[in-house]
Short mmCIF file of C-alpha atoms in Angstrom, two decimals:
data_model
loop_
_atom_site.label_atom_id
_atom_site.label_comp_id
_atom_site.label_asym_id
_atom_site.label_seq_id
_atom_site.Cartn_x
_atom_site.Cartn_y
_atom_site.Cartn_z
CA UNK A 29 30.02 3.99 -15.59
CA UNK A 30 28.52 6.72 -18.00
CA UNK A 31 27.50 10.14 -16.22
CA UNK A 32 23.57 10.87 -15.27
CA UNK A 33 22.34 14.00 -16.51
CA UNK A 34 19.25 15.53 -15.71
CA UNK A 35 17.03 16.73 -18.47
CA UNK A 36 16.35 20.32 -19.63
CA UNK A 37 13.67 22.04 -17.89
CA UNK A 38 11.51 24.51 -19.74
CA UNK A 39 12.67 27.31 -18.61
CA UNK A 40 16.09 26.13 -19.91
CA UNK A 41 14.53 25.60 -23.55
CA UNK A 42 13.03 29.10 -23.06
CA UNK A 43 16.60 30.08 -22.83
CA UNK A 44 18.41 28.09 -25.71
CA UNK A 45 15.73 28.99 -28.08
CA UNK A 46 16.17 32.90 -27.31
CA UNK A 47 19.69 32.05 -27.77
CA UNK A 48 19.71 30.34 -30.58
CA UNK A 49 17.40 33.28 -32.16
CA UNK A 50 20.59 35.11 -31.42
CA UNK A 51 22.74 33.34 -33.11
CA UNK A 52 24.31 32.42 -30.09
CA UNK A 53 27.69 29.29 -30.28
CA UNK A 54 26.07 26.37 -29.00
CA UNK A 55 29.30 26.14 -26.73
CA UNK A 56 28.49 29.25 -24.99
CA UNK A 57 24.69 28.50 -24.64
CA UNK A 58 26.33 25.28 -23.06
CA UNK A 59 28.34 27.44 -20.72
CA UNK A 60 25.97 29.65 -19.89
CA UNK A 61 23.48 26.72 -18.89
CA UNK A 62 26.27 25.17 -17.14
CA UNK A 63 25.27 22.10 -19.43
CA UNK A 64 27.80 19.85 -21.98
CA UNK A 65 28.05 20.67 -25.19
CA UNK A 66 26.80 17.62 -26.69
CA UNK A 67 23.45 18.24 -24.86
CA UNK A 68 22.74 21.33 -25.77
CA UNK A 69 23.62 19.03 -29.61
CA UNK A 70 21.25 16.80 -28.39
CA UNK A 71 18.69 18.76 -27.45
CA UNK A 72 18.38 20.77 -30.94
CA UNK A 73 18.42 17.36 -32.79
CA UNK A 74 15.76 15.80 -30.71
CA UNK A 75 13.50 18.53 -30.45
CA UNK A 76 13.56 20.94 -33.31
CA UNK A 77 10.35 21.55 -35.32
CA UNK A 78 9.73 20.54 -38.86
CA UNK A 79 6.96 21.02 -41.12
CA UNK A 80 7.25 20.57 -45.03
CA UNK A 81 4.15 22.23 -45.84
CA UNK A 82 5.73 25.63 -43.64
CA UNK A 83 9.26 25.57 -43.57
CA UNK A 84 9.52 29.20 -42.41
CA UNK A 85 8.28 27.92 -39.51
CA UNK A 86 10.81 25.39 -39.11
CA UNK A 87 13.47 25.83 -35.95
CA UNK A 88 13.35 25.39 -32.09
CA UNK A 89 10.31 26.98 -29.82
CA UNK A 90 10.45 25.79 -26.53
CA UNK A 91 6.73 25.10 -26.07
CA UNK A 92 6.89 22.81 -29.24
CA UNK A 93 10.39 20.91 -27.98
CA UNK A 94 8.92 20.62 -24.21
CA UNK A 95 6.26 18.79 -25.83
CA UNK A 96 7.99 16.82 -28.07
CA UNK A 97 10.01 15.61 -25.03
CA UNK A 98 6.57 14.78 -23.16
CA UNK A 99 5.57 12.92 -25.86
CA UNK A 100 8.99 10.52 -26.36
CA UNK A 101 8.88 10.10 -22.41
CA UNK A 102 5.41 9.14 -22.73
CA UNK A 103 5.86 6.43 -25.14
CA UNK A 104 8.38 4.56 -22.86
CA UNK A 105 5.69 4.15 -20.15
CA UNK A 106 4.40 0.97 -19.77
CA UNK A 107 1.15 1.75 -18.37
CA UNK A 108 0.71 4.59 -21.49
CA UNK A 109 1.87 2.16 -24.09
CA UNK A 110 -0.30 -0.83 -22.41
CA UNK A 111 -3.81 0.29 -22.12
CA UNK A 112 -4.49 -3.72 -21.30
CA UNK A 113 -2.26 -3.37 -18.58
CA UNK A 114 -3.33 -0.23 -17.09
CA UNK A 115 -6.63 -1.28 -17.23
CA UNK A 116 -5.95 -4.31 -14.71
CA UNK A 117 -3.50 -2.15 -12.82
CA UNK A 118 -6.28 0.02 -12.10
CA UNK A 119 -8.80 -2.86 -11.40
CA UNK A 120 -6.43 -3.79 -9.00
CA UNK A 121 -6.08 -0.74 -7.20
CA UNK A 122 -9.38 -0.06 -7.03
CA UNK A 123 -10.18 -3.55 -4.99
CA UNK A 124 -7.42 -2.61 -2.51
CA UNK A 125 -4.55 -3.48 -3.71
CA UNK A 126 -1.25 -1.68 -3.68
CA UNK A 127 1.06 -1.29 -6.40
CA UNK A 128 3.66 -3.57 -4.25
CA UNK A 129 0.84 -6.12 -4.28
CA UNK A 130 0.62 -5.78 -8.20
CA UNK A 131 4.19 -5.70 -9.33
CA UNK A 132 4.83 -9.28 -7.39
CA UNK A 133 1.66 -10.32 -8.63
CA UNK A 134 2.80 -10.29 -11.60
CA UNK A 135 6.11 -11.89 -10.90
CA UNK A 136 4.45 -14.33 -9.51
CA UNK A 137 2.33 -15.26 -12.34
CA UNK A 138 5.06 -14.71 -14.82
CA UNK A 139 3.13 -12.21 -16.74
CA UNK A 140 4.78 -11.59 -20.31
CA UNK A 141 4.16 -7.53 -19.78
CA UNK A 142 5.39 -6.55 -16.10
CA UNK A 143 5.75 -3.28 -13.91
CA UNK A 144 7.26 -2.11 -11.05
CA UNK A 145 5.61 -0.82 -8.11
CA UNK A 146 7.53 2.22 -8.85
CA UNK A 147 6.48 2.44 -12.64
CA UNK A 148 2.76 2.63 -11.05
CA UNK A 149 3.49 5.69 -8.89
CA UNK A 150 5.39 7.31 -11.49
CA UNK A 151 2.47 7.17 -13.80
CA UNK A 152 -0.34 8.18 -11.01
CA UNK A 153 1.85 11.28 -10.18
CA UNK A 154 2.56 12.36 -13.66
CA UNK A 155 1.54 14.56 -16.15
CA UNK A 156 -0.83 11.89 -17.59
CA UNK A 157 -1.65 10.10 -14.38
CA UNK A 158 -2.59 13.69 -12.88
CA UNK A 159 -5.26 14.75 -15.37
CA UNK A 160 -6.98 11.31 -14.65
CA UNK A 161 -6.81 11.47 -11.06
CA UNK A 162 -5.47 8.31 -11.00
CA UNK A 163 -3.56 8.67 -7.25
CA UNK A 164 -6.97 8.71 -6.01
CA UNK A 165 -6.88 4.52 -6.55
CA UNK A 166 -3.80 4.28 -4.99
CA UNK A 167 -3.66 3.01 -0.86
CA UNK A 168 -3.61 6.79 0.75
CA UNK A 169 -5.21 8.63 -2.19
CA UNK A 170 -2.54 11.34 -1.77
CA UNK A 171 -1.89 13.90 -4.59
CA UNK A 172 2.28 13.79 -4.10
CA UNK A 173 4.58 11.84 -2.75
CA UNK A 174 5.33 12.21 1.15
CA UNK A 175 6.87 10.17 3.58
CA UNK A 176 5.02 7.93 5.85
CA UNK A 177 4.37 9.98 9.56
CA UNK A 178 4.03 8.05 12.70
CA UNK A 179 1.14 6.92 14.40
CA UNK A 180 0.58 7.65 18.36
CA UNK A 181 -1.47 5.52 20.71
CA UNK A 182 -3.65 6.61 23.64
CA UNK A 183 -4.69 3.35 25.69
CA UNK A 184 -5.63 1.89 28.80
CA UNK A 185 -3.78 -0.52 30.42
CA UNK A 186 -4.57 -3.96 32.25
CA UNK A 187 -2.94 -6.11 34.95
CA UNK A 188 -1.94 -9.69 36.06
CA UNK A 189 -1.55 -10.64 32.08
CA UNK A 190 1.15 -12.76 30.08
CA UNK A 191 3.74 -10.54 28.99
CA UNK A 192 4.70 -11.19 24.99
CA UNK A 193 8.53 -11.19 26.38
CA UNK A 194 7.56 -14.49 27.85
CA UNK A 195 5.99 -16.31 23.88
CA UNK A 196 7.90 -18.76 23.16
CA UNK A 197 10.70 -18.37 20.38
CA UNK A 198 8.34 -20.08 17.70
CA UNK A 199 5.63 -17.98 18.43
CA UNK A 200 7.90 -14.74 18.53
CA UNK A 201 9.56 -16.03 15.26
CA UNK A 202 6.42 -17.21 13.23
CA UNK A 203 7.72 -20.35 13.00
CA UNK A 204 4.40 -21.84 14.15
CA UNK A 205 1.12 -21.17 12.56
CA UNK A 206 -2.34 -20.69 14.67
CA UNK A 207 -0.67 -17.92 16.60
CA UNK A 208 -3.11 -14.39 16.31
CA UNK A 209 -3.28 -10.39 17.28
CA UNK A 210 -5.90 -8.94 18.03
CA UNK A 211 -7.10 -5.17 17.93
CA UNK A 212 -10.39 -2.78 17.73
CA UNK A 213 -11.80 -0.31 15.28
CA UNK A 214 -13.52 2.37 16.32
CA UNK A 215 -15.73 4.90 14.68
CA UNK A 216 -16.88 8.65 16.06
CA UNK A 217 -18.65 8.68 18.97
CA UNK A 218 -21.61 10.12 17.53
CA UNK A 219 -22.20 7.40 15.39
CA UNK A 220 -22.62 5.26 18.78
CA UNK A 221 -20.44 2.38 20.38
CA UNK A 222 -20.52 -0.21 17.96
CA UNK A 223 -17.19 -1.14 16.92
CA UNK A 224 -14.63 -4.41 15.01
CA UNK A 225 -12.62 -6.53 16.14
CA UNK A 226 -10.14 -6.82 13.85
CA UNK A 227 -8.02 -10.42 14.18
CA UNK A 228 -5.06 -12.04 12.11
CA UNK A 229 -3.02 -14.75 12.22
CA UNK A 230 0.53 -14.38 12.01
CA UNK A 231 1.85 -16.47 9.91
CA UNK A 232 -0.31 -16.03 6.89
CA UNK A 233 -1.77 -12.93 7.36
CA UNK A 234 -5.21 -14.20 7.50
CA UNK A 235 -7.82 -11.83 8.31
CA UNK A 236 -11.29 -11.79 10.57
CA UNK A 237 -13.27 -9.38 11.47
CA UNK A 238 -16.12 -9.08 13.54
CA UNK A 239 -19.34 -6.64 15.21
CA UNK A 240 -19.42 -5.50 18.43
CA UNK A 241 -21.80 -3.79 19.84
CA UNK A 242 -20.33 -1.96 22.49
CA UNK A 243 -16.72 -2.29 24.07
CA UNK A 244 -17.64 -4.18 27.30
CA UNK A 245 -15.02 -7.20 27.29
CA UNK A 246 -16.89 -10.32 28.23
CA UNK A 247 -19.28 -10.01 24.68
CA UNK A 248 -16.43 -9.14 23.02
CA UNK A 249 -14.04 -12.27 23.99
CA UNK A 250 -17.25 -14.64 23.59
CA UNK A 251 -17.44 -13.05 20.09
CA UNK A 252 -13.36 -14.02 19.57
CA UNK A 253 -14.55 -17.76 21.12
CA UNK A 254 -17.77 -17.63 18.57
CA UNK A 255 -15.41 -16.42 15.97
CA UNK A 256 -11.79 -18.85 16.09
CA UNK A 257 -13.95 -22.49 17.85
CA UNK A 258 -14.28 -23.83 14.49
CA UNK A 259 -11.05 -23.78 13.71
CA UNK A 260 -8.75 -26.96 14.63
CA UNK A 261 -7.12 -26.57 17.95
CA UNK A 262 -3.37 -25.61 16.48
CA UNK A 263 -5.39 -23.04 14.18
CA UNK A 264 -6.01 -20.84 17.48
CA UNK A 265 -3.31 -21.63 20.01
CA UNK A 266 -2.78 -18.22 21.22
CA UNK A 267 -3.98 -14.34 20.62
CA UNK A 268 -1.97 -11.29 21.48
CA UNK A 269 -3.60 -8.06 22.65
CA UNK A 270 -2.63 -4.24 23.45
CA UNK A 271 -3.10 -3.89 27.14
CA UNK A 272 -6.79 -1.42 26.47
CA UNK A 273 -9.40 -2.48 28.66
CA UNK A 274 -11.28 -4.13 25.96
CA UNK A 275 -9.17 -7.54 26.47
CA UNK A 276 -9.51 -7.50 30.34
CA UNK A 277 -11.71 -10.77 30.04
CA UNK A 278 -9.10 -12.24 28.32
CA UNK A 279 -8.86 -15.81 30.72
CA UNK A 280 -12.69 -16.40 29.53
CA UNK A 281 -10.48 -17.89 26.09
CA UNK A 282 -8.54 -20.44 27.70
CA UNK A 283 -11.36 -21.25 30.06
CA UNK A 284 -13.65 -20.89 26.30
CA UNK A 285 -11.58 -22.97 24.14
CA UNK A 286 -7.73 -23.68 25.63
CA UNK A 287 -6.46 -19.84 23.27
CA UNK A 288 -3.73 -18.54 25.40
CA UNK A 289 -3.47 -14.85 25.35
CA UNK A 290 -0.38 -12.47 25.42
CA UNK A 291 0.15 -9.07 25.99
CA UNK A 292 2.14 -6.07 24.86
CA UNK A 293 4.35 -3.91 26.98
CA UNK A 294 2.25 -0.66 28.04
CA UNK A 295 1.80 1.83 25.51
CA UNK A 296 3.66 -0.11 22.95
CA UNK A 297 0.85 -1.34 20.76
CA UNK A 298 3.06 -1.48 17.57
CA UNK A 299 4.41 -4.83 19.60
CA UNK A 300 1.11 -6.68 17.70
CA UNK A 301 2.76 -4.87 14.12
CA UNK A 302 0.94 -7.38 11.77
CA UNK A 303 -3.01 -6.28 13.34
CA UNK A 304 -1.70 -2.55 13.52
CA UNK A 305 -0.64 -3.07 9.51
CA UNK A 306 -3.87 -4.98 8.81
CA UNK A 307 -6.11 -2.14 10.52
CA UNK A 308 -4.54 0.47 7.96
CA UNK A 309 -5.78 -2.03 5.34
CA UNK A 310 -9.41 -2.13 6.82
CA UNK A 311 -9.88 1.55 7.17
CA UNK A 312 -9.80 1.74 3.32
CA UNK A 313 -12.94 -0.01 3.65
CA UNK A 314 -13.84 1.02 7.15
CA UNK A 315 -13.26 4.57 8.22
CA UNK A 316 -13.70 6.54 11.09
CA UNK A 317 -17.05 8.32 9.38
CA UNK A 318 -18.80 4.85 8.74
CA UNK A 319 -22.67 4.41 10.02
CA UNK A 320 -22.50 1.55 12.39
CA UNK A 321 -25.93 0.64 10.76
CA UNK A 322 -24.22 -0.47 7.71
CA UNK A 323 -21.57 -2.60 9.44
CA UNK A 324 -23.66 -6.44 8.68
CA UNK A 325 -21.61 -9.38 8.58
CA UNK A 326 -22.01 -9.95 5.49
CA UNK A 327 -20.30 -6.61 4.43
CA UNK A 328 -17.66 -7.59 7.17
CA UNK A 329 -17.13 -10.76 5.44
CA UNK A 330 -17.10 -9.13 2.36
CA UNK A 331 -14.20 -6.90 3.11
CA UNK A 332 -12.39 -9.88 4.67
CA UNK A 333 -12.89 -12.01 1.09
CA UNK A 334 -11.17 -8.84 -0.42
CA UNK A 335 -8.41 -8.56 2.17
CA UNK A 336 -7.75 -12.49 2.19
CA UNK A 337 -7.10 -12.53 -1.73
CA UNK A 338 -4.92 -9.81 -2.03
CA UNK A 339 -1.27 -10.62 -2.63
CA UNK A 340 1.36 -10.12 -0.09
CA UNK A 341 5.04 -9.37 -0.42
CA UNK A 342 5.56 -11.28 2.75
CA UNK A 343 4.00 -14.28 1.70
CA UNK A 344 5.84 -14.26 -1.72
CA UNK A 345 3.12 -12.54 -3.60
CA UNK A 346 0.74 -15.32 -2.21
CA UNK A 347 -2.50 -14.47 -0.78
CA UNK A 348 -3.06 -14.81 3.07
CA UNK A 349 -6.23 -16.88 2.03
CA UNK A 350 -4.05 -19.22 0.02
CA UNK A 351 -1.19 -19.67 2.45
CA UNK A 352 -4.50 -19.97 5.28
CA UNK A 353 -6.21 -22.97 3.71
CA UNK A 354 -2.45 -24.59 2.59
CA UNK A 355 -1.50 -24.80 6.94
CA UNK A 356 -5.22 -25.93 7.51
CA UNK A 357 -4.35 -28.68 5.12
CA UNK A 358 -1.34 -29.85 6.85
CA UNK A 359 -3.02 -29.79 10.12
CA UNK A 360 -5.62 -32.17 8.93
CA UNK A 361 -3.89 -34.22 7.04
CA UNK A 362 -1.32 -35.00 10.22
CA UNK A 363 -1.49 -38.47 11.46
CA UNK A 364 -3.14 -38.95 15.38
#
């Protein structure tokens, strides 16, 4: 397998072109760079100036081959050569979606033009993708590249609940659909106690969410029965909670409409992953700074529309609103 090289940097063409003016070997330019040869060849082919009309002016100047190097990366960007695709790429973004979500989109749908989730944050932190701002459409609108930190929970704890050690192996696996977690959302206390429950099933990733207006649990588990009662029995067999005092009414849902409930270990909240996941998702839409006032089901419902047809690696690039409706299908369709 050929040898990687990494390309000149501009303060290296500042060097070979003083060099060269010096009538400097191209082997010892390549020495002193601690480059090959044939790059240092390279690199005065590629990138030398040329102009018929001036030909004194002919020769290499670094600010002239750095951007003549730009310019040939440039054209071997998809998202630069593809205005089309940026276009939708962008679209995309901008309704939620991450760049994950797009590329296996697109492999999904077999699109003739592709690109990797990778090609889309190589173009939002480049040269190009930097003068347009374009990382502010992307999930955590950062301006570089960082790894992911870790979140830390603060919660309450309840008693005398189901531990989830104890779900059965189907529900643990998501072998069986109608199985949900459940979480909050809340916003600054000075912007009063209203708050979300945020609620997904497992299996497809379908989302609900829905107003509270304080955090007293009774309201908020006859909300959850208000919310999931339409649904077909093995649509809402069970719910798993954190162990905040929130879900401390939690036998008014089998007593409400025959939902088990489960509950994870204390202070180990990442034990409902798929809600914790989802909540990240919402507080795109939902921050910490939003005015209760504006929080109407309809714009709840809205957000959930937006949420439920986004693509999901997980789900093969299907969306949790298609996979949703596909088990509600079978369910129906199953003979008494």
């Amino acid at each position: 397998m050929g040898r990687c090289y990494p390309h000149l940097t501009f303060e290296e063409r500042r060097k070979l072109a003083k060099w060269r003016e010096a009538k400097m070997p191209v082997p010892e330019i390549a020495d002193r760079l601690g480059r090959a040869p044939s790059t240092i060849y390279r690199e005065l082919r590629r990138n030398v100036f040329e102009d018929e009309e001036m030909p004194e002016l002919n020769g290499y100047h670094a600010l002239v081959a750095q951007k003549i190097y730009e310019e040939r990366r440039a054209v071997h960007r998809k998202l630069i050569r593809n205005p089309e695709i940026k276009a939708a790429v962008e679209d995309a973004l901008k309704n939620g979606w991450s760049p994950e979500q797009i590329a296996g989109r697109m492999r999904l749908e077999r699109h003739p033009i592709r690109v990797s989730h990778e090609t889309i944050y190589r173009f939002a932190y480049s040269k190009e993708g930097r003068a347009e701002q374009f990382h502010r459409h992307l999930p955590e609108h950062r301006r570089r590249r960082r790894p992911r930190g870790q979140r830390r929970h603060h919660r309450g704890h309840i008693f005398d609940a189901q531990s989830l050690r104890n779900r059965p192996a189907e529900v643990a696996d998501r072998a069986e659909f109608g199985h949900w977690e459940c979480d909050l959302l809340m916003f600054r206390k000075e912007n009063g106690k209203v708050n979300v429950t945020s609620l997904v099933e497992r299996v497809s990733r379908f989302t609900v969410v829905l107003r509270n207006e304080d955090r007293q649990s009774k309201p908020i588990m006859e909300a959850l029965i208000g919310g999931l009662s339409k649904l077909p029995a093995d649509a809402r067999r069970s719910i798993t909670f954190d162990r905040g005092t929130e879900f401390s009414a939690w036998p008014r849902l089998k007593d409400g409409m025959g939902t088990d409930s489960w509950f994870c270990d204390p202070q180990a909240p990442w034990q409902k992953g798929t809600v914790e996941n989802t909540n990240n998702r919402l507080r795109r839409h939902l921050p910490r700074s939003t005015d209760p006032i504006s929080l109407t089901q309809q714009r709840l419902r809205t957000i959930c529309r937006k949420l439920n047809a986004t693509p999901r690696k997980c789900l093969g690039y299907r969306t949790p609103a298609e996979v949703f409706e596909s088990r509600l299908l079978e369910i129906r369709n199953r003979p008494e």
